CSV table of C-alpha atoms and ligand atoms in Angstrom, one decimal:
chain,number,residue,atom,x,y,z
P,1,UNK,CA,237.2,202.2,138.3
P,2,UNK,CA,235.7,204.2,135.5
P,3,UNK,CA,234.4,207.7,135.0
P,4,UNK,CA,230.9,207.1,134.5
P,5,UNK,CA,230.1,210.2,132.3
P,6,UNK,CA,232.7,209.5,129.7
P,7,UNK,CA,232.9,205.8,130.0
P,8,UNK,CA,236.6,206.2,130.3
P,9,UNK,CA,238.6,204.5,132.9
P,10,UNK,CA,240.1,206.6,135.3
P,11,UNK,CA,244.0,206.6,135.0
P,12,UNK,CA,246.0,206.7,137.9
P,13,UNK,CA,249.3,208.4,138.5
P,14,UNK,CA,251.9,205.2,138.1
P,15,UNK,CA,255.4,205.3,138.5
P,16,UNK,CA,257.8,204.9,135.4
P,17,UNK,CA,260.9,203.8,133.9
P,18,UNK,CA,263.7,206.2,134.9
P,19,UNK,CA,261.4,207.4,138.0
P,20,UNK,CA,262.8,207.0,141.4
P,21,UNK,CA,261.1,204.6,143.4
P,22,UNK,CA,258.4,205.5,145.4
P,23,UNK,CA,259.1,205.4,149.6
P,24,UNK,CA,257.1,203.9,152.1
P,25,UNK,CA,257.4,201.8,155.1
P,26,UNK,CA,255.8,198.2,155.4
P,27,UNK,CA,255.0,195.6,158.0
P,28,UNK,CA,256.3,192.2,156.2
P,29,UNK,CA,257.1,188.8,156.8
P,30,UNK,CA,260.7,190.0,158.0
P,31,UNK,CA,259.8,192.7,160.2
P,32,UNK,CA,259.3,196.2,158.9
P,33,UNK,CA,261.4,197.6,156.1
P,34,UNK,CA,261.9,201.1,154.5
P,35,UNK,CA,261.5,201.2,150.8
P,36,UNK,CA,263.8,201.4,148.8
P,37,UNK,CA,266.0,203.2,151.2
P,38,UNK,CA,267.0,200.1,152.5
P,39,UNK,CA,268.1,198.8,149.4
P,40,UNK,CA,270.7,201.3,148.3
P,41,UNK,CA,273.5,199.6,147.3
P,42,UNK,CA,271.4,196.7,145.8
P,43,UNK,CA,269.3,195.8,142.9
P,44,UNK,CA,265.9,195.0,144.0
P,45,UNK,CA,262.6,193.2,142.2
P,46,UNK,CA,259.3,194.7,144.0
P,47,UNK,CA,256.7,192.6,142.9
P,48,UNK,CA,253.2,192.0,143.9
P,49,UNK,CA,250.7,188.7,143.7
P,50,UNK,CA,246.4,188.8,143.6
P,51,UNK,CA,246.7,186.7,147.1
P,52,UNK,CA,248.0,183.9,149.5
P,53,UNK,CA,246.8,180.8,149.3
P,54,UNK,CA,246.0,180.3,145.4
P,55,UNK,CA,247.6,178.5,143.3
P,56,UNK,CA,249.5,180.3,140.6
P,57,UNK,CA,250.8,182.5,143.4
P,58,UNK,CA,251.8,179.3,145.3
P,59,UNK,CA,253.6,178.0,141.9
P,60,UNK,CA,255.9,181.3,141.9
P,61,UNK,CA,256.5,182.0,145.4
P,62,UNK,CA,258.0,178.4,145.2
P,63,UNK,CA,260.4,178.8,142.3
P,64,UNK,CA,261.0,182.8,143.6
P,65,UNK,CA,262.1,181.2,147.2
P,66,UNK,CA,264.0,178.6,144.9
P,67,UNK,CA,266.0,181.0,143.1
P,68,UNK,CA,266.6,183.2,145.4
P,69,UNK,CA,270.3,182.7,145.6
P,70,UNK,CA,271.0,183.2,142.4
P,71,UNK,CA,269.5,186.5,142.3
P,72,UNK,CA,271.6,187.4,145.3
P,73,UNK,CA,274.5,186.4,143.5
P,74,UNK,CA,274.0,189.0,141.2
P,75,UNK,CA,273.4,192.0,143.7
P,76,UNK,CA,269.4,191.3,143.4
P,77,UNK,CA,266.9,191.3,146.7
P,78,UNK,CA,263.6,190.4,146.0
P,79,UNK,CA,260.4,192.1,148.0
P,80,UNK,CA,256.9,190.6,147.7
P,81,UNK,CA,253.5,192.3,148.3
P,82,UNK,CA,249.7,191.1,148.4
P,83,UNK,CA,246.9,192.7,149.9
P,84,UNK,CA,246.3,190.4,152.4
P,85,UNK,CA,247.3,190.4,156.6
P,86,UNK,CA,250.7,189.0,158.0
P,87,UNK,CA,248.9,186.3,159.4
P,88,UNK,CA,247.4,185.4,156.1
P,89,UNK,CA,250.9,185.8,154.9
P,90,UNK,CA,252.7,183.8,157.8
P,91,UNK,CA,250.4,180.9,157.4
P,92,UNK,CA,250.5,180.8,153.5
P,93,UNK,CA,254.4,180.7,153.7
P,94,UNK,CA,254.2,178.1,156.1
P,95,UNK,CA,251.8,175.3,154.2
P,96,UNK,CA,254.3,175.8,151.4
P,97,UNK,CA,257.3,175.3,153.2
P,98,UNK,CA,255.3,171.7,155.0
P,99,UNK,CA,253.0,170.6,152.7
P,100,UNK,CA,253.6,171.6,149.3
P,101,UNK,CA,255.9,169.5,146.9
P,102,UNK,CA,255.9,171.2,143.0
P,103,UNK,CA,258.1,170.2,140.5
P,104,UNK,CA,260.8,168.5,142.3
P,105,UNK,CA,260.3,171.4,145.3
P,106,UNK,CA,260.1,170.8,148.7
P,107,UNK,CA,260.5,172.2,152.2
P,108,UNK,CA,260.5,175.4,150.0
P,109,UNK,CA,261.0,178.4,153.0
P,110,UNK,CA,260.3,181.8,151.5
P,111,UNK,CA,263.1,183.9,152.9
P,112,UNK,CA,262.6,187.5,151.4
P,113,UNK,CA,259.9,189.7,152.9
P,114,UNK,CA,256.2,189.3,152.1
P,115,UNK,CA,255.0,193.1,152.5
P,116,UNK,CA,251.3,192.9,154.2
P,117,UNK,CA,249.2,195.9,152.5
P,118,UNK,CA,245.7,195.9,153.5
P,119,UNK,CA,245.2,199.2,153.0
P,120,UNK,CA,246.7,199.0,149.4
P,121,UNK,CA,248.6,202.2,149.8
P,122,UNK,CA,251.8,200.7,148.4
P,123,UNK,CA,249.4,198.7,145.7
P,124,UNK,CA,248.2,202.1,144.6
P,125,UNK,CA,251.6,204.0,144.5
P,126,UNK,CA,253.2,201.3,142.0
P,127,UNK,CA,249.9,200.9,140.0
P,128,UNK,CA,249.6,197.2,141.2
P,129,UNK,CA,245.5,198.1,141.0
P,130,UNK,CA,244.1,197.0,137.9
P,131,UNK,CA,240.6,197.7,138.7
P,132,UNK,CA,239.5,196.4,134.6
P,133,UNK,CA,242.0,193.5,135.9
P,134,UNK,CA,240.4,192.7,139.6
P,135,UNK,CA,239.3,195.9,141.9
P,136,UNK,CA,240.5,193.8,144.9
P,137,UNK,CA,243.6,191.9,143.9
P,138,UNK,CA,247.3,193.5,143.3
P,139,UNK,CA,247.9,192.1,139.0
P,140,UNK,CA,251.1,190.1,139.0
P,141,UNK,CA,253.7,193.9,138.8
P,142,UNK,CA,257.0,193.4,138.8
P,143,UNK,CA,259.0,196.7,139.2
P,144,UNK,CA,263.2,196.5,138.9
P,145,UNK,CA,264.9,198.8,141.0
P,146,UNK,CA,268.6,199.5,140.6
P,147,UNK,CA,270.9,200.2,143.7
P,148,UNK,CA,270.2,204.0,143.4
P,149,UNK,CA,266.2,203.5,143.7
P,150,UNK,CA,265.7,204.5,140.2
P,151,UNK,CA,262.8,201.9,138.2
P,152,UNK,CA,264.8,200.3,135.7
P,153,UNK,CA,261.9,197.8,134.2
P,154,UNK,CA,258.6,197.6,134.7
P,155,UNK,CA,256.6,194.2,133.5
P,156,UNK,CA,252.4,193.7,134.8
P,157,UNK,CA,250.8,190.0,133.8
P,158,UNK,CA,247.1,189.5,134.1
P,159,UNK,CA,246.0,187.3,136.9
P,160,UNK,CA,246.1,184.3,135.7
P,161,UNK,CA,249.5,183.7,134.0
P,162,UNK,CA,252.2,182.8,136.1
P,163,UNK,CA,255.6,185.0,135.7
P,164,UNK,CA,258.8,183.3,134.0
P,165,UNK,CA,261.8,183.8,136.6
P,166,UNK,CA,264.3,182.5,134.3
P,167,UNK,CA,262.9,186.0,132.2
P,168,UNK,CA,263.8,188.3,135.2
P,169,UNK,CA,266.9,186.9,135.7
P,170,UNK,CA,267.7,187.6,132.0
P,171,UNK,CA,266.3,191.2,132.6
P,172,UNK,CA,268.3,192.2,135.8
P,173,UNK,CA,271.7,190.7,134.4
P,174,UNK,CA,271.0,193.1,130.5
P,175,UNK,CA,270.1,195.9,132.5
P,176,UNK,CA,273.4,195.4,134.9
P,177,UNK,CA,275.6,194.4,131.8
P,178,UNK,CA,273.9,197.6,130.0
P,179,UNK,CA,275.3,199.5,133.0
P,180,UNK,CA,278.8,197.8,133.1
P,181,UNK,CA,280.0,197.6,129.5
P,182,UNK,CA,277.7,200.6,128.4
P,183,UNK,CA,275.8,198.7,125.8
P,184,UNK,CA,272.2,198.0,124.6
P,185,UNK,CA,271.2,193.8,124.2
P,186,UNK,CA,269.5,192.7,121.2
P,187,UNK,CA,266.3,189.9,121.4
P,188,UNK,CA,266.5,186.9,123.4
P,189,UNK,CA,269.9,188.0,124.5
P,190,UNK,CA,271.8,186.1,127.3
P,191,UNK,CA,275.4,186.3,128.9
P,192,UNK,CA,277.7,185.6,126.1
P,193,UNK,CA,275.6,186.6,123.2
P,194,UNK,CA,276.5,189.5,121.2
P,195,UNK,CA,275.8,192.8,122.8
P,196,UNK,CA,275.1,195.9,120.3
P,197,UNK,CA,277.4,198.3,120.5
P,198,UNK,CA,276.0,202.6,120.8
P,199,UNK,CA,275.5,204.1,117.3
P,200,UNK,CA,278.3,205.3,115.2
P,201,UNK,CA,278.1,209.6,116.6
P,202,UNK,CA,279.8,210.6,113.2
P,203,UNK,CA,280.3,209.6,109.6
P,204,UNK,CA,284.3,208.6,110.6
P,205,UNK,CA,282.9,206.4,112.7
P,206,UNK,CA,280.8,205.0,110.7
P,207,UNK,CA,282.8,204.5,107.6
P,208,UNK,CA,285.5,202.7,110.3
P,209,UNK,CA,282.5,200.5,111.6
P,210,UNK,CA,281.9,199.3,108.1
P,211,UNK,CA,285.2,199.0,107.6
P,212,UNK,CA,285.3,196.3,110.0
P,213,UNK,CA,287.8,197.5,112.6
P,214,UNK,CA,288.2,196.7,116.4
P,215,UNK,CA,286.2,193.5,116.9
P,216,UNK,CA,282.6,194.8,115.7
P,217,UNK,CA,280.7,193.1,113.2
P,218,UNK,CA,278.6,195.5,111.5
P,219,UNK,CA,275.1,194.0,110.1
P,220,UNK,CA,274.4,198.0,108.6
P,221,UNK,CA,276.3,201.1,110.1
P,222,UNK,CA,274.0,201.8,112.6
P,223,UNK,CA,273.9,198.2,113.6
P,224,UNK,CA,277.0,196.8,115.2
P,225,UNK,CA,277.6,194.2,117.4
P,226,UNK,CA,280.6,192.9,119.7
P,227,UNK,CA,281.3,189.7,121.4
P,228,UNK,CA,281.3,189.9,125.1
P,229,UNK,CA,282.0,186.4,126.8
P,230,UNK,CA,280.1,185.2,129.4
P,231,UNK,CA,282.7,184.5,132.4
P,232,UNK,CA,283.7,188.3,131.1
P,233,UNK,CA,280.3,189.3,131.8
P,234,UNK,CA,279.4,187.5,134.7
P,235,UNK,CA,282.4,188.3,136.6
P,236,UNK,CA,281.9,192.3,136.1
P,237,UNK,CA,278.4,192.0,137.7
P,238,UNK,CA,279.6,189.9,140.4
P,239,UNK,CA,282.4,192.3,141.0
P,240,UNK,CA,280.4,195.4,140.5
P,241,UNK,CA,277.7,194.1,143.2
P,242,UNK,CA,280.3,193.3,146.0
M,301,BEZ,C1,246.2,182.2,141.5
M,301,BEZ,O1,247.3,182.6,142.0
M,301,BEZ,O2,246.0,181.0,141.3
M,301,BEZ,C2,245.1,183.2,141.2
M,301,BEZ,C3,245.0,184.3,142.0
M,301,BEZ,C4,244.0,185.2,141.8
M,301,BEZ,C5,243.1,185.0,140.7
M,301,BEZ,C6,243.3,183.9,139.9
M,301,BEZ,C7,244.3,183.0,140.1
């Protein structure tokens, strides 16, 4: 969409990190829900795909549905949405679960809900409309919702690249770890790396920190890391989600 006397494209209102998530009710593959009401209590990825029947879409909804449990092991739901019909969506869901076989995947059944959004309200509200992107295809949004509906990470690919579920798994289990132990993960982190501990509030603290007490390791003062292990990790998620 663009604003033909400026040549500027029109920006629409979009939700952001620390935003609460925006409601709406939706027809899906697993009867109607009401979002992200529903969901309190659990950690949720919304994410949208340009349409059924293609075949990057067909790739992820595959390795999604595949690791599906794993995400509910850690408290995570997942919620789909294209702009195409049920029926489009019904029928898609079920030539992957008989015909398709991808990388060692079969008899893949797409459990979660498939939200049909014709009318691209929903789209709209999450900014899942790209128009520079495709004016009538959702881009690939993935929006991660915590159990109090508050947007915790936000990610959009273009249409053609195919997301990296191993990636939001890693995001959902810093953000929850964040949460648990109260501090920040440094690149490429995964459970049982070294988390990075808050910034030293006062020069004590600092002078301590580079003093090398407690178990931090201090690269600078204002960079300090601990070890958390992962079964430590792990099991406060698991426990924090039951
Ligand atoms: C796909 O999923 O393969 C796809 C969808 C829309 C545009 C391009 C690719």
């Amino acid at each position: 969409m663009t604003n033909e006397t400026l040549k500027q494209p029109v920006i629409e209102s979009m939700p952001r990190i620390g935003d609460k998530a925006p409601s709406f009710k939706a027809v899906t593959t697993q009867g109607e829900i009401v979002f992200p009401e529903q969901y309190q209590g659990s950690w949720v990825i919304l994410f949208s795909h340009p349409a059924d029947f293609t075949p990057v879409c067909t790739s992820e909804f595959m390795t999604f549905a595949t690791l599906e449990n794993q995400f509910a092991e850690v408290n995570c739901k997942l919620v789909g949405l294209s702009v195409d019909g049920l029926y489009s969506h019904i029928a898609w869901l079920r030539t992957i679960k008989e015909k398709i076989e991808y990388k060692g995947m079969k008899n893949v059944e797409v459990k979660f809900p498939l939200i049909e959004d014709i009318t691209m309200e929903v789209a709209k509200k999450y900014g899942m409309m790209q128009p520079g992107e495709s004016s009538t295809k959702a881009v690939r949004a993935v929006f991660v919702i915590d159990p109090r509906g508050i947007i915790r990470a936000i990610i959009y690919y273009p249409l053609s690249l195919g997301r990296n579920f191993d990636e939001l798994y890693r995001v959902v289990v810093a953000l929850q770890t964040a949460d648990e132990f109260k501090v920040a993960t440094p690149a490429d982190w995964r459970p049982g790396d070294d988390v990075i501990v808050p910034p030293a509030g006062s020069c004590g603290v600092a002078k301590e920190r580079m003093e090398g007490k407690d178990d931090i390791k201090c690269y600078d003062w204002f960079f300090c890391t601990k070890k958390i292990d992962k079964t430590k990790v792990m099991g406060a998620i698991k426990k924090a989600g039951k």
